Amino acid sequence: MIFAILVLTSLGSFLGLLLSLASRFLRVPGNALREEVLELLPGVNCGQCGYPGCGGAADALVDGKASLALCPPGGAVLIRTLAAKLGRAPEGGDAGPPLLATIDESRCIGCAHCGKLCPTDAIIGAPKQIHAVFQDACMGCGACVEVCPTECLQMRPQTPTLTTWYWPKPVLQGA
Amino acid sequence: MRLHHFRGGVHPPGRKQFSADQPIQSLPLPARLYLPLQQHAGGPALPVVSVGQQVAKGELLARAQSAISAPLHAPSSGIVVDIGQFTAPHVSGLPIPTLVLDTDGEERWPEREPPPDPFGLDPEEVATRIGDAGIVGMGGASFPAAVKLSKARQAGVHTLVVNGSECEPYVTCDDRLMRERAAEIVDGATIMLHALQASRALVAVEDNKPEAIQALREACAHDPRFQVLSLPTRYPTGSAKHLIQLLTGLECPAGEPGTEVTGILVHNVGTAYAVQRALRHGRPLISRIVTVSGGAVAEPRNLEVPLGALAADLLAYCGGVSDDLVRVLSGGPMMGQPLPSLQTPIVKGSNGILALTAAELGPEQLPDPCVRCGRCTEACPMGLLPGEMARRVQHDDWAGTLAFGLNDCMACGSCAYACPSRVPLSQSLAHARGALAEQRRAEQKANYTRQLMEQRQARLARQEQAKADAAAQRRAAKDKKQRAAVTEEDDE
C-alpha cells in the first residue's frame, strides 16, 4: 500500500515537472502569421477598425473574421499587401483618394489639443497659434478630429496636384 | 554611312505643309508673361526675386534647387507682379507655382561683358555655363542639358547625335530652325563636342526635310567631324533610343538611356542652338520656336515665342481659330497632350500648339472591341504587346502589366494610332504608369509615417525617462538633506 502511494506520487511529480519544463522551454511563440500581419499594419492603434488596436485587428485578419479594407490609414496599398499576404482577393479597394486631416484656419483657436494626439507629429502649431497639417506626414487615422473644440479639423480627400494626377482608366465598350 | 533598322513604327500623314514654308517670325511681346517654376525634369526652380521687383531681360528669376533642376530667366524686362498658382500647360488643368511678369516693352538687356571663347574653357565649365543658362532638352523631355553632357563625358561618349529628325506630324519648328539658322546649330554642336570631349557629330534629319539637310550640309562642310545623315521618314525615328539603333544597330538596354553602353549622346537641334546663344552671346534660354498649326488655325506659322506667352496669344497672332475647332494640343498629335484651356503658358519644352478640327481628329465614338489583329504589336517600336498590357490594365493587374514590359513603353502612341478598333491603348498604359506611381508614393508614405511614429514613441519614452530621472534626483537630494539634518542633530 505504502509502496504504491510512493510510486504513484513520485511518478506524478516527476511527470508534472517534465510537463512544466516542456511548457516553459519548448513553447511555440504565438502565430507567426499574426506577427507578420501586425508588421504590415500601420501600428498607431487608432481603433478605427473596431478592434482593440492593431494587435486585435491582426488577430481578426488571421482568423479571417475581418475585411481586408478594415484599416482607413492603411488605404488601398494595405489592402493589396494584406491580400497578397493572406492569399485573399483584394476587396473594397475603390475607396477613392485617402482622407487626410485638414484645418480650416479661420476657425482654429490654437488650443493645441490636436497636435498632442497625432501619432506621426503631422500637426504643426503652438498654443494660441493657428495650426496646420503637414499632409505628407498625415496618415489619415483621424485621431485628431474628435478633440477639436471648434470642429475646424476635418477629414477631407487629398487635393489632386500635378504629381498625383494621372490619366483615368479608359472606358471600353462592353468592358 | 550604312543605316540600320528598328522594328515597328508607323507612318502617320505628315501634314507639315501647313507651316513648313512659313519663315520664323517673332511673336509681339505680350503684356504679361506666366513662367511656371518647373519647366524641366527634376526639382522646381526656387525664386530669387520678390513681387514688385524690376528685372532686366535675361536676369535670373529662379535658381536651380538641386543637381537635377534648371534656373529660369526673365524673357523680357519688366516687373514681377506675382508669384502664385496658375494653370499649368498640362492636360489636368491643375495649377502650378508660377511667376508672373508684366513686361515694360523696353526689352532691356543688362550690361554684360561678352563671354569668353568657349573653346578656351574647361569642358566642365562649358557644361556649367549651359546649366546656368537654363538650357534643357528642347525636343520635349526637358531634361537639363548640362547634366546630360557632364554624365556623358564621364561615361566616355565618343559621338554626339544632333537630332533634327522631327518625326511628329504638323510640327515644323526644328525644320525652320535648321533651314534658317544651320550655322548657329553647327556652332552649338561644336561647343557641345568640346564639352563632351567627343570626336564625331552626326546630324540626323528625316528625308522629308531636304532643304534643312542641304542647309546643314553647307553649314558643316568645313568641319570633317560632322556628317549629315538623311533618315527614312518614319515615326518615332526622333526617339533617342531608336536614333541610336538606326545609326549603330545597337539596341539600348531596358530601363536606361543607353548612352553609356553605346557611347552616343543624342541632343535636339534646338538645344544646340540654345547652347550657341548662351556660350557665344551670353544669352540664357528665354525663348523658343513654336509651330502653330492645325486645320482650325487661320494662318499657321512658326513663331519665336518668349517663354510664358499664353497659347491664346499665339493663336490670336496667327489669325485666331475657326468655329470647327475641336481640340487644342500642346506638342505633336502623337505624343502631345490636349490643353484644357488656351490660358496656359508656353514653356521650354513646348514645340507646337495645334488647333485641330473634327475632320483631322476622326470621329468621337466609343472604341470597338479588340479583334486581336496584332497591329499594335507590329507597330510597337519597343517590341512590346500593347494589347496584352491594356487587357491587364482593365483588370488592375499591375504585376501582369509590368511583366509585359510596361516600364519599357516610351508612350509614343504608335499602338493607339495603328489600332483599327480605336482602343485607347496609350491612355490605358498612361493610366497604369500613373497608378503604379501612386502605389509607390503610398508605400513611401507608409514607410515615412511608420518612421515618424517610431521617432515620436522614442521621444515620448525619452521624456518619460527624463522625468523619472529628475524625480529620482530630487528624491535623492531630499534624502541626503534629511540625513544630513539627522547627523547634525546627533552631533549636537
XYZ file of C-alpha atoms in Angstrom:
667
model
C 0.000 0.000 0.000
C 2.698 2.450 1.092
C 4.820 1.314 -1.821
C 2.014 2.028 -4.335
C 1.418 5.515 -2.915
C 5.149 6.288 -3.092
C 5.481 5.070 -6.692
C 2.425 6.966 -7.948
C 3.348 10.176 -6.110
C 6.931 10.173 -7.351
C 5.787 9.253 -10.883
C 3.182 12.029 -10.816
C 5.542 14.689 -9.523
C 8.287 13.642 -11.987
C 5.965 13.776 -14.987
C 4.471 17.032 -13.752
C 7.934 18.545 -13.524
C 8.673 17.299 -17.072
C 5.469 18.884 -18.372
C 6.128 22.189 -16.677
C 9.680 22.262 -18.052
C 8.405 21.403 -21.543
C 5.789 24.152 -21.413
C 8.489 26.560 -20.432
C 11.320 25.686 -22.830
C 9.505 24.153 -25.816
C 6.755 26.795 -26.076
C 5.636 27.807 -29.622
C 5.711 31.621 -29.684
C 2.279 32.733 -30.932
C 1.052 32.568 -34.526
C 3.873 33.596 -36.858
C 1.404 34.842 -39.472
C -0.178 37.145 -36.896
C 3.181 38.779 -36.258
C 3.760 39.277 -39.980
C 0.311 40.829 -40.442
C 0.904 43.078 -37.440
C 4.107 44.253 -39.092
C 2.122 45.327 -42.186
C -0.468 47.318 -40.215
C 0.270 50.986 -39.504
C 0.696 50.325 -35.778
C -0.928 53.519 -34.491
C -3.657 51.643 -32.584
C -6.184 54.255 -33.684
C -9.090 51.849 -33.265
C -10.944 52.866 -36.447
C -11.265 49.193 -37.411
C -13.342 48.465 -34.299
C -10.786 46.044 -32.829
C -8.656 46.794 -29.790
C -5.607 48.219 -31.561
C -3.570 46.828 -34.414
C -2.920 43.583 -32.479
C -6.645 42.861 -32.273
C -7.044 43.673 -35.949
C -4.184 41.308 -36.818
C -5.892 38.503 -34.840
C -9.170 39.093 -36.657
C -7.440 39.212 -40.049
C -5.582 35.952 -39.442
C -8.810 34.280 -38.292
C -10.488 35.535 -41.477
C -13.146 37.401 -39.492
C -12.298 40.902 -40.682
C -12.500 42.603 -44.064
C -9.196 43.456 -45.716
C -10.472 47.039 -46.038
C -10.745 47.472 -42.278
C -7.913 49.969 -41.920
C -8.543 53.538 -43.214
C -4.984 54.753 -42.517
C -3.516 51.827 -44.457
C -5.540 52.677 -47.559
C -5.594 50.821 -50.833
C -1.916 49.854 -50.566
C -2.529 47.963 -47.323
C -5.497 46.128 -48.879
C -3.238 44.892 -51.674
C -0.361 43.866 -49.407
C -2.739 42.112 -46.982
C -4.451 40.321 -49.879
C -1.077 39.077 -51.092
C -0.009 38.020 -47.571
C -3.232 36.222 -46.665
C -3.970 34.785 -50.102
C -7.362 36.505 -50.321
C -8.870 38.576 -53.140
C -8.489 42.340 -52.629
C -11.826 43.795 -51.585
C -13.237 47.302 -51.208
C -10.201 48.870 -52.844
C -12.069 51.629 -54.670
C -12.457 53.900 -51.688
C -11.235 56.895 -53.665
C -8.398 59.146 -52.593
C -7.264 58.773 -48.977
C -8.823 61.099 -46.427
C -6.377 63.433 -44.734
C -6.822 65.840 -41.856
C -7.285 69.464 -42.909
C -7.627 72.524 -40.674
C -9.965 75.381 -41.517
C -7.658 78.182 -40.457
C -10.467 80.693 -39.982
C -11.883 78.618 -37.116
C -8.704 77.319 -35.462
C -8.313 78.832 -31.972
C -4.879 77.391 -31.275
C -5.968 75.133 -28.410
C -3.089 72.764 -29.326
C -5.094 69.671 -28.384
C -4.823 68.010 -31.761
C -1.029 68.080 -32.046
C -0.569 66.085 -28.851
C -2.657 63.224 -30.198
C -1.125 62.948 -33.655
C 0.812 59.679 -33.842
C 3.063 60.951 -36.641
C 3.599 64.557 -35.444
C 1.900 65.784 -38.633
C 0.226 68.777 -36.967
C 2.310 71.916 -36.695
C 1.416 74.737 -34.304
C 1.924 76.242 -30.890
C -0.652 77.284 -28.248
C -2.728 80.286 -29.371
C -1.308 79.987 -32.897
C -3.171 78.714 -35.951
C -2.326 75.074 -36.577
C -1.670 73.368 -39.882
C -1.467 69.783 -41.068
C 1.659 68.640 -42.846
C -0.134 66.440 -45.378
C 2.929 64.438 -46.381
C 3.091 63.114 -42.809
C -0.643 62.681 -42.167
C -1.761 59.072 -42.485
C -5.441 59.791 -42.055
C -6.015 57.974 -38.746
C -8.472 60.667 -37.635
C -7.295 60.661 -34.008
C -7.280 64.463 -34.001
C -10.827 65.040 -35.258
C -12.680 64.285 -32.016
C -10.719 66.642 -29.778
C -11.112 69.748 -31.929
C -13.436 72.056 -29.953
C -14.405 74.170 -32.967
C -14.729 71.312 -35.490
C -12.301 73.113 -37.756
C -10.340 69.887 -38.129
C -11.986 67.605 -40.690
C -11.016 64.604 -42.744
C -11.069 65.548 -46.434
C -9.960 63.779 -49.607
C -6.430 64.692 -50.663
C -6.490 67.504 -53.242
C -5.004 66.329 -56.557
C -1.782 68.004 -57.707
C 0.294 67.739 -60.871
C 2.341 64.987 -59.235
C -0.633 62.930 -58.065
C -2.867 63.342 -61.133
C -2.858 60.649 -63.785
C -4.995 59.613 -66.716
C -8.178 57.792 -65.690
C -8.782 54.283 -66.883
C -10.399 54.473 -70.358
C -13.947 53.221 -70.752
C -14.120 50.344 -73.206
C -17.231 49.085 -74.915
C -18.627 46.009 -73.220
C -15.909 46.094 -70.578
C 27.417 55.509 -93.528
C 25.141 52.491 -93.604
C 21.891 52.899 -91.718
C 20.414 50.098 -89.668
C 16.787 49.395 -88.839
C 14.439 49.401 -85.879
C 11.306 47.310 -85.638
C 7.783 48.718 -85.553
C 6.846 52.330 -86.036
C 4.077 53.910 -88.069
C 3.697 56.335 -90.966
C 1.152 58.958 -89.944
C 0.378 61.616 -92.579
C 2.996 64.358 -92.174
C 0.740 67.413 -92.524
C 3.818 69.612 -92.249
C 2.845 71.529 -95.388
C 0.650 73.883 -93.323
C 3.611 75.577 -91.698
C 6.801 74.205 -93.305
C 7.187 77.154 -95.688
C 6.454 79.834 -93.101
C 9.668 81.587 -92.022
C 10.230 82.078 -88.297
C 8.517 85.235 -87.058
C 8.757 86.847 -83.646
C 5.599 86.915 -81.570
C 4.891 90.531 -80.484
C 5.822 90.793 -76.834
C 2.760 90.018 -74.663
C 1.979 92.467 -71.846
C 2.104 89.699 -69.260
C 4.180 86.505 -69.118
C 3.395 83.464 -66.971
C 6.502 81.489 -66.052
C 5.950 78.134 -64.304
C 8.809 77.434 -61.888
C 9.013 73.862 -63.125
C 9.586 73.737 -66.877
C 12.063 70.871 -66.735
C 12.582 67.373 -65.400
C 13.708 67.427 -61.759
C 13.059 69.786 -58.873
C 11.248 73.105 -59.430
C 13.344 76.287 -59.549
C 13.404 78.493 -56.441
C 12.512 82.191 -56.970
C 15.289 84.686 -56.176
C 13.223 87.796 -56.962
C 10.355 89.254 -54.970
C 6.987 90.628 -56.024
C 7.269 94.234 -57.210
C 10.898 93.878 -58.235
C 12.087 95.383 -61.529
C 14.021 92.863 -63.633
C 16.120 93.218 -66.773
C 15.831 90.927 -69.771
C 17.704 87.691 -69.156
C 18.037 88.334 -65.408
C 17.869 85.292 -63.148
C 14.340 84.880 -61.741
C 14.655 81.487 -60.067
C 17.667 79.294 -59.385
C 18.089 75.551 -59.786
C 17.324 73.915 -56.454
C 19.395 70.764 -56.849
C 21.713 68.940 -59.221
C 18.798 67.913 -61.448
C 16.920 71.169 -61.924
C 17.212 74.269 -64.122
C 17.194 78.022 -63.471
C 14.656 80.379 -65.021
C 15.452 83.789 -66.547
C 13.315 86.804 -67.409
C 12.174 86.589 -71.063
C 11.869 90.383 -71.159
C 12.400 93.370 -68.888
C 9.550 94.311 -66.582
C 8.134 93.960 -63.094
C 7.417 90.763 -61.175
C 3.760 91.162 -60.242
C 3.010 87.828 -58.618
C 4.463 84.511 -57.557
C 1.480 82.243 -57.152
C -0.558 79.497 -58.738
C -1.519 79.472 -62.419
C -2.957 76.845 -64.775
C -0.206 74.501 -65.915
C 0.199 73.606 -69.612
C -0.970 70.128 -68.666
C -3.985 68.057 -69.591
C -5.308 68.070 -65.997
C -5.686 71.860 -65.909
C -4.317 71.823 -62.346
C -2.384 74.809 -61.054
C 1.422 75.024 -60.826
C 3.599 77.548 -58.928
C 4.112 80.341 -61.460
C 5.945 83.655 -61.582
C 4.030 86.417 -63.356
C 5.969 89.171 -65.131
C 4.468 92.405 -66.503
C 6.640 93.447 -69.433
C 7.552 97.111 -69.983
C 8.286 96.744 -73.704
C 11.808 98.088 -73.363
C 13.444 94.690 -73.926
C 16.356 95.993 -71.874
C 19.342 93.603 -71.535
C 21.693 94.263 -68.634
C 25.222 95.497 -69.430
C 27.433 92.440 -69.562
C 30.871 91.583 -70.826
C 30.885 89.329 -73.883
C 31.503 85.714 -72.805
C 34.986 84.215 -73.294
C 35.775 81.880 -76.171
C 34.072 78.573 -75.227
C 36.938 76.509 -76.666
C 39.334 78.104 -74.187
C 37.182 76.906 -71.294
C 37.379 73.663 -69.377
C 34.727 71.151 -70.636
C 33.121 71.042 -67.192
C 32.965 74.859 -67.174
C 31.178 74.766 -70.549
C 28.607 72.351 -69.092
C 28.194 74.589 -66.032
C 27.550 77.610 -68.252
C 24.992 75.604 -70.248
C 23.277 74.688 -66.970
C 23.387 78.290 -65.721
C 21.704 79.448 -68.931
C 18.696 77.291 -68.019
C 19.051 75.100 -71.090
C 17.039 71.896 -71.104
C 16.377 69.348 -73.842
C 14.282 71.256 -76.381
C 12.844 68.137 -78.001
C 10.140 67.836 -75.364
C 11.557 65.779 -72.481
C 13.098 68.947 -70.948
C 15.897 67.144 -69.129
C 18.617 69.614 -68.003
C 21.175 69.635 -70.837
C 24.208 70.239 -68.619
C 23.538 67.124 -66.513
C 23.286 65.028 -69.667
C 26.560 66.468 -71.044
C 28.587 66.018 -67.831
C 27.388 62.463 -67.295
C 28.072 61.565 -70.921
C 31.598 62.998 -70.788
C 32.334 60.970 -67.651
C 30.967 57.879 -69.411
C 33.410 58.451 -72.287
C 30.904 59.241 -75.018
C 32.581 59.460 -78.449
C 29.686 60.550 -80.686
C 27.167 63.359 -80.441
C 23.975 62.896 -82.424
C 22.258 66.174 -83.241
C 18.630 65.192 -83.569
C 16.731 67.089 -86.227
C 14.504 64.215 -87.259
C 11.280 65.901 -86.024
C 9.111 62.866 -86.688
C 5.892 64.253 -85.137
C 3.332 65.291 -87.764
C 2.461 69.004 -88.107
C 5.463 70.238 -86.088
C 7.992 72.196 -88.177
C 9.846 74.331 -85.615
C 13.079 72.301 -85.865
C 12.775 72.206 -89.666
C 12.629 76.017 -89.845
C 15.421 76.397 -87.306
C 17.667 74.094 -89.373
C 16.826 75.883 -92.624
C 17.331 79.394 -91.272
C 19.967 79.028 -88.554
C 22.012 75.998 -89.613
C 25.349 77.739 -88.952
C 24.353 78.518 -85.350
C 23.199 74.918 -84.787
C 26.513 73.568 -86.097
C 28.430 76.066 -83.937
C 26.391 75.000 -80.877
C 27.050 71.349 -81.664
C 30.784 72.102 -81.963
C 30.669 73.639 -78.465
C 28.860 70.549 -77.198
C 31.539 68.341 -78.807
C 34.084 70.316 -76.771
C 32.007 69.913 -73.582
C 31.790 66.186 -74.249
C 35.379 65.799 -75.483
C 33.804 63.710 -78.242
C 35.286 63.241 -81.693
C 32.302 62.912 -84.013
C 28.958 64.577 -84.610
C 26.155 63.033 -86.639
C 23.327 65.340 -87.635
C 20.249 63.192 -88.195
C 17.356 64.578 -90.242
C 14.393 62.749 -91.769
C 14.348 62.814 -95.570
C 11.089 64.793 -95.700
C 13.133 67.929 -94.926
C 15.529 68.211 -97.916
C 16.029 71.991 -97.512
C 17.153 71.546 -93.901
C 19.566 68.764 -94.899
C 21.014 70.978 -97.620
C 21.435 73.941 -95.261
C 23.135 71.810 -92.602
C 25.477 70.175 -95.144
C 26.605 73.615 -96.251
C 26.999 74.830 -92.673
C 29.208 71.967 -91.534
C 31.192 71.417 -94.746
C 34.281 72.986 -93.114
C 34.397 70.530 -90.218
C 35.356 66.899 -91.000
C 33.972 65.752 -87.642
C 30.428 66.442 -88.853
C 28.266 64.255 -91.016
C 24.674 64.990 -92.006
C 22.513 61.897 -92.394
C 19.230 61.680 -94.219
C 16.982 59.167 -92.456
C 13.887 57.487 -93.873
C 10.713 59.172 -92.609
C 9.068 57.009 -90.015
C 7.586 57.632 -86.589
C 9.254 57.503 -83.945
C 12.686 57.998 -85.553
C 13.244 61.035 -83.306
C 13.323 58.933 -80.131
C 16.897 58.822 -78.831
C 16.923 55.038 -78.423
C 15.647 54.478 -81.940
C 18.009 57.000 -83.425
C 20.925 55.150 -81.801
C 19.566 51.883 -83.163
C 19.220 53.340 -86.662
C 22.774 54.649 -86.632
C 24.603 51.777 -84.941
C 22.314 48.773 -84.983
C 22.720 48.605 -81.187
C 19.588 48.219 -79.108
C 19.625 50.235 -75.884
C 19.161 48.123 -72.749
C 15.811 48.306 -70.964
C 15.475 50.865 -68.212
C 18.462 53.087 -69.066
C 19.161 55.722 -71.698
C 21.838 53.650 -73.400
C 24.410 56.454 -73.562
C 26.981 54.515 -71.549
C 26.578 51.277 -73.467
C 26.656 52.753 -76.957
C 28.922 55.781 -76.400
C 26.391 58.014 -78.161
C 24.608 61.056 -76.767
C 21.560 62.494 -78.518
C 20.685 66.188 -78.311
C 17.979 68.093 -80.158
C 18.882 70.780 -82.740
C 17.007 73.344 -80.636
C 19.284 72.526 -77.704
C 22.373 73.023 -79.895
C 21.004 76.398 -80.971
C 20.329 77.425 -77.352
C 23.877 76.364 -76.394
C 25.283 78.566 -79.150
C 23.229 81.555 -77.937
C 24.367 81.021 -74.351
C 28.092 80.393 -74.912
C 28.713 82.834 -77.771
C 26.383 85.687 -76.792
C 25.751 85.128 -73.081
C 22.016 84.796 -73.683
C 20.100 82.440 -71.379
C 17.218 80.325 -72.675
C 14.271 82.753 -72.676
C 12.507 81.997 -75.929
C 11.860 79.093 -78.248
C 10.437 78.343 -81.676
C 6.855 77.078 -81.581
C 4.818 75.772 -84.521
C 1.234 76.997 -84.509
C -0.680 74.781 -86.899
C -3.745 72.642 -87.467
C -6.840 72.851 -89.611
C -8.547 75.322 -87.282
C -5.758 77.916 -87.430
C -6.299 80.688 -89.976
C -2.580 81.322 -90.723
C -0.291 78.523 -89.491
C 3.126 79.894 -88.562
C 6.435 79.183 -86.876
C 6.900 81.698 -84.104
C 9.814 82.654 -81.911
C 7.995 82.997 -78.621
C 9.167 84.370 -75.271
C 8.645 81.755 -72.546
C 5.478 82.479 -70.616
C 3.357 83.704 -73.551
C -0.108 82.162 -73.463
C -1.353 79.716 -76.094
C -4.188 82.193 -76.685
C -1.620 84.929 -77.587
C -0.058 82.654 -80.202
C -3.346 81.595 -81.749
C -4.581 85.206 -81.837
C -1.407 86.283 -83.665
C -1.989 83.505 -86.207
C -5.388 84.872 -87.134
C -7.424 83.144 -84.460
C -9.191 79.788 -84.651
C -12.219 78.824 -86.734
C -15.506 77.548 -85.312
C -14.815 73.926 -86.166
C -12.045 73.725 -83.561
C -12.426 70.566 -81.507
C -9.212 70.219 -79.554
C -6.032 72.171 -78.871
C -2.854 70.142 -78.372
C 0.449 71.118 -76.864
C 3.072 69.231 -78.883
C 2.506 66.956 -81.849
C -0.551 64.775 -82.433
C 1.265 61.550 -81.483
C 2.709 62.420 -78.079
C 1.215 65.868 -77.434
C -1.286 66.477 -74.665
C -4.677 68.160 -75.018
C -4.767 71.574 -73.357
C -7.818 72.163 -71.139
C -7.570 75.917 -71.643
C -5.903 78.382 -74.003
C -4.832 80.427 -70.972
C -1.786 78.225 -70.422
C 1.797 79.352 -70.974
C 4.465 78.247 -73.432
C 7.287 76.512 -71.540
C 10.791 75.392 -72.506
C 9.508 72.053 -73.818
C 6.552 73.329 -75.914
C 7.264 72.691 -79.597
C 3.795 73.123 -81.041
C 0.316 74.466 -80.439
C -2.083 72.576 -82.693
C -5.722 73.564 -83.112
C -7.378 70.560 -84.701
C -10.760 70.107 -86.350
C -13.100 67.118 -86.204
C -12.041 66.110 -89.719
C -8.396 65.815 -88.574
C -9.124 64.028 -85.302
C -11.560 61.460 -86.687
C -14.993 60.677 -85.223
C -15.525 60.762 -81.469
C -17.010 57.383 -80.641
C -16.513 54.556 -78.205
C -13.825 52.067 -79.191
C -14.845 48.789 -80.767
C -13.831 45.574 -79.033
C -10.285 44.398 -79.630
C -10.234 41.948 -82.564
C -6.737 40.724 -81.706
C -5.406 41.634 -85.118
C -1.963 42.275 -83.664
C -1.372 45.609 -85.369
C -0.403 47.271 -82.082
C 2.280 44.636 -81.641
C 3.563 45.228 -85.175
C 3.587 48.987 -84.579
C 5.288 48.978 -81.180
C 8.869 50.193 -81.689
C 9.888 48.739 -78.321
C 8.769 45.216 -79.232
C 6.023 45.068 -76.608
C 2.483 43.686 -76.683
C 0.342 46.804 -76.046
C -2.958 44.927 -76.407
C -1.973 42.350 -73.810
C -0.866 45.088 -71.434
C -4.089 47.073 -71.907
C -6.177 43.960 -71.128
C -4.303 43.581 -67.851
C -4.741 47.279 -67.071
C -8.525 46.836 -67.447
C -8.375 44.321 -64.594
C -5.942 46.335 -62.464
C -3.398 43.534 -62.851
C -0.350 45.716 -62.313
C 2.079 42.852 -61.800
C 0.966 41.365 -65.115
C 1.262 44.720 -66.882
C 4.792 45.149 -65.567
C 5.696 41.612 -66.576
C 4.697 42.516 -70.150
C 7.197 45.374 -70.095
C 5.254 48.489 -69.105
C 8.479 50.147 -67.946
C 9.915 49.852 -71.457
C 6.939 51.636 -73.022
C 8.019 55.094 -74.167
C 4.449 56.357 -74.655
C 4.993 57.092 -78.351
C 1.379 56.314 -79.206
C 2.148 54.136 -82.236
C -0.057 51.329 -80.895
C -3.111 53.542 -80.459
C -2.508 55.033 -83.922
C -2.334 51.602 -85.522
C -5.390 50.154 -83.744
C -8.315 49.674 -86.195
C -10.759 49.427 -83.261
C -9.612 52.779 -81.822
C -8.846 51.139 -78.465
C -7.247 53.857 -76.304
C -4.089 51.834 -75.719
C -1.930 54.867 -74.936
C -4.338 56.037 -72.283
C -4.538 52.564 -70.721
C -0.776 52.432 -70.418
C -0.593 56.016 -69.125
C -3.196 55.073 -66.513
C -1.130 52.054 -65.476
C 2.017 54.157 -65.150
C 0.124 56.668 -63.002
C -1.478 54.023 -60.831
C 1.876 52.329 -60.227
C 3.490 55.660 -59.384
C 0.673 56.306 -56.920
C 1.287 52.914 -55.315
C 4.975 53.696 -54.972
C 4.178 57.053 -53.408
C 1.739 55.412 -50.971
C 4.340 52.817 -49.978
C 6.944 55.529 -49.466
C 4.483 57.473 -47.367
C 3.643 54.400 -45.288
C 7.337 53.883 -44.575
C 7.773 57.554 -43.778
C 4.826 57.704 -41.349
C 5.984 54.486 -39.688
C 9.362 56.110 -39.147
C 7.708 59.254 -37.762
C 5.648 57.130 -35.394
C 8.692 55.288 -34.102
C 10.537 58.558 -33.626
C 7.608 60.005 -31.710
C 7.349 56.965 -29.476
C 11.098 57.108 -28.829
C 10.801 60.786 -27.978
C 7.894 60.174 -25.582
C 9.879 57.381 -23.906
C 12.885 59.699 -23.562
C 10.730 62.403 -21.992
C 9.212 59.872 -19.584
C 12.691 58.640 -18.663
C 13.969 62.195 -18.175
C 11.007 62.949 -15.886
C 11.638 59.806 -13.844
C 15.348 60.605 -13.588
C 14.636 64.134 -12.430
C 12.195 62.864 -9.815
C 14.739 60.316 -8.568
C 17.385 63.019 -8.315
C 15.035 65.249 -6.361
C 14.213 62.384 -4.001
C 17.908 61.567 -3.558
C 18.731 65.220 -2.828
C 15.880 65.395 -0.291
C 17.027 62.169 1.437
C 20.566 63.465 1.633
C 19.393 66.727 3.168
C 17.305 64.840 5.756
C 20.182 62.513 6.597
C 22.499 65.498 6.949
C 19.989 67.160 9.285
C 19.695 63.960 11.354
C 23.511 63.600 11.743
C 23.790 67.280 12.678
C 21.155 66.730 15.345
C 23.075 63.626 16.532
C 26.301 65.655 16.726
C 24.604 68.243 18.867
